[in-house]
């Protein structure tokens, strides 16, 4: 399976013009990565998905959303359903990102509902898990990860379209990326709870200087890149390091 490199733009960039130029700068023809050896998924804010759709085919990348709701339709102001994403030709969706868990009160139960609904609609999932610094210091990392996986995937019968992203919360946006050796052990631990060919990715302060090590030495099947994905040149280096 090809490594999966995901750009999580979070709530950036702020204008359509900037989004347009970022999409085009990241595309395969402009920047020369090879889609035969790596799969690139760009997850812009909802507002820029339509623009991304226009550029995706030519750019050689796939489109993902950063969140989704667990109802089909109706009186849920501000929410977007899995069917809507599917119908907008979005293939992937990030679910359970720690920023959503922390800032928007998403529990394992909500994450589970979202995963089930999104799978039903035919979306591929980027299921984020990760321990906080406090949990890590208390020696609870594995316990937390196991709980997040088991609760998040509860009653999910077929997980072939689920990719797991291990993102230690303390490593996100801090410049303090997880050591390769520790990441390797954690990925091995996570793999006990998923299928043999489920992709397990690493995320948390990924940069071009460390990206290749996660894929080549830590056994990560891909990367979830936040901050560095907003710098086209840097992101392309990351993509190439995984080829
Ligand atoms: P970061 O974010 O690369 O900026 O640490 C990763 C993420 O939140 O997915």
Tab-separated table of N, CA and C and ligand atoms in Angstrom, residues 8 10 94 97-99 128 167 171-175 203-206 224-229, ligand 1:
chain	number	residue	atom	x	y	z
A	8	UNK	N	-3.549	18.692	6.730
A	8	UNK	CA	-4.655	19.223	7.515
A	8	UNK	C	-4.450	20.729	7.626
A	10	UNK	N	-6.372	22.876	8.762
A	10	UNK	CA	-7.091	23.481	9.896
A	10	UNK	C	-7.862	24.717	9.400
A	94	UNK	N	-11.479	13.576	8.251
A	94	UNK	CA	-10.774	13.454	9.533
A	94	UNK	C	-11.831	13.407	10.636
A	97	UNK	N	-10.150	14.487	15.670
A	97	UNK	CA	-8.929	15.269	15.892
A	97	UNK	C	-8.933	15.833	17.319
A	98	UNK	N	-7.771	15.897	17.930
A	98	UNK	CA	-7.710	16.324	19.344
A	98	UNK	C	-8.222	17.750	19.534
A	99	UNK	N	-8.088	18.591	18.499
A	99	UNK	CA	-8.613	19.961	18.634
A	99	UNK	C	-10.132	19.951	18.722
A	128	UNK	N	-8.383	9.998	14.315
A	128	UNK	CA	-7.277	10.497	15.145
A	128	UNK	C	-7.390	10.053	16.596
A	167	UNK	N	-1.649	10.781	16.925
A	167	UNK	CA	-1.177	12.151	17.113
A	167	UNK	C	-1.105	12.465	18.604
A	171	UNK	N	2.442	16.796	21.002
A	171	UNK	CA	3.344	16.993	19.859
A	171	UNK	C	2.719	17.870	18.780
A	172	UNK	N	1.419	18.138	18.910
A	172	UNK	CA	0.724	18.883	17.855
A	172	UNK	C	0.998	20.383	17.968
A	173	UNK	N	1.571	20.926	16.894
A	173	UNK	CA	1.801	22.362	16.818
A	173	UNK	C	2.808	22.904	17.817
A	174	UNK	N	3.614	22.030	18.397
A	174	UNK	CA	4.549	22.478	19.438
A	174	UNK	C	5.998	22.479	18.965
A	175	UNK	N	6.263	21.823	17.842
A	175	UNK	CA	7.644	21.649	17.395
A	175	UNK	C	8.321	20.496	18.132
A	203	UNK	N	1.240	11.806	13.308
A	203	UNK	CA	1.086	13.251	13.161
A	203	UNK	C	1.513	13.960	14.428
A	204	UNK	N	2.014	15.188	14.271
A	204	UNK	CA	2.466	15.973	15.422
A	204	UNK	C	3.827	16.574	15.118
A	205	UNK	N	3.814	17.859	14.684
A	205	UNK	CA	5.046	18.576	14.355
A	205	UNK	C	5.910	17.857	13.315
A	206	UNK	N	5.238	17.317	12.309
A	206	UNK	CA	5.982	16.703	11.200
A	206	UNK	C	6.568	17.819	10.334
A	224	UNK	N	0.181	12.721	9.037
A	224	UNK	CA	-0.857	13.756	9.082
A	224	UNK	C	-0.136	15.056	9.426
A	225	UNK	N	-0.151	15.971	8.478
A	225	UNK	CA	0.685	17.168	8.590
A	225	UNK	C	-0.182	18.408	8.753
A	226	UNK	N	0.016	19.146	9.821
A	226	UNK	CA	-0.742	20.375	10.054
A	226	UNK	C	0.018	21.586	9.543
A	227	UNK	N	0.658	22.302	10.464
A	227	UNK	CA	1.362	23.551	10.140
A	227	UNK	C	2.205	23.497	8.867
A	228	UNK	N	3.012	22.457	8.719
A	228	UNK	CA	3.930	22.388	7.580
A	228	UNK	C	3.207	22.192	6.250
A	229	UNK	N	1.918	21.844	6.290
A	229	UNK	CA	1.200	21.635	5.027
A	229	UNK	C	0.759	22.959	4.403
B	1	LIG	P1	1.038	19.936	13.316
B	1	LIG	O1	-0.482	19.445	13.372
B	1	LIG	O2	1.683	19.238	12.149
B	1	LIG	O3	0.934	21.419	13.108
B	1	LIG	O4	1.665	19.558	14.603
B	1	LIG	C1	-0.827	18.109	13.117
B	1	LIG	C2	-2.312	17.933	13.238
B	1	LIG	O5	-2.921	18.582	14.123
B	1	LIG	O6	-2.927	17.172	12.498
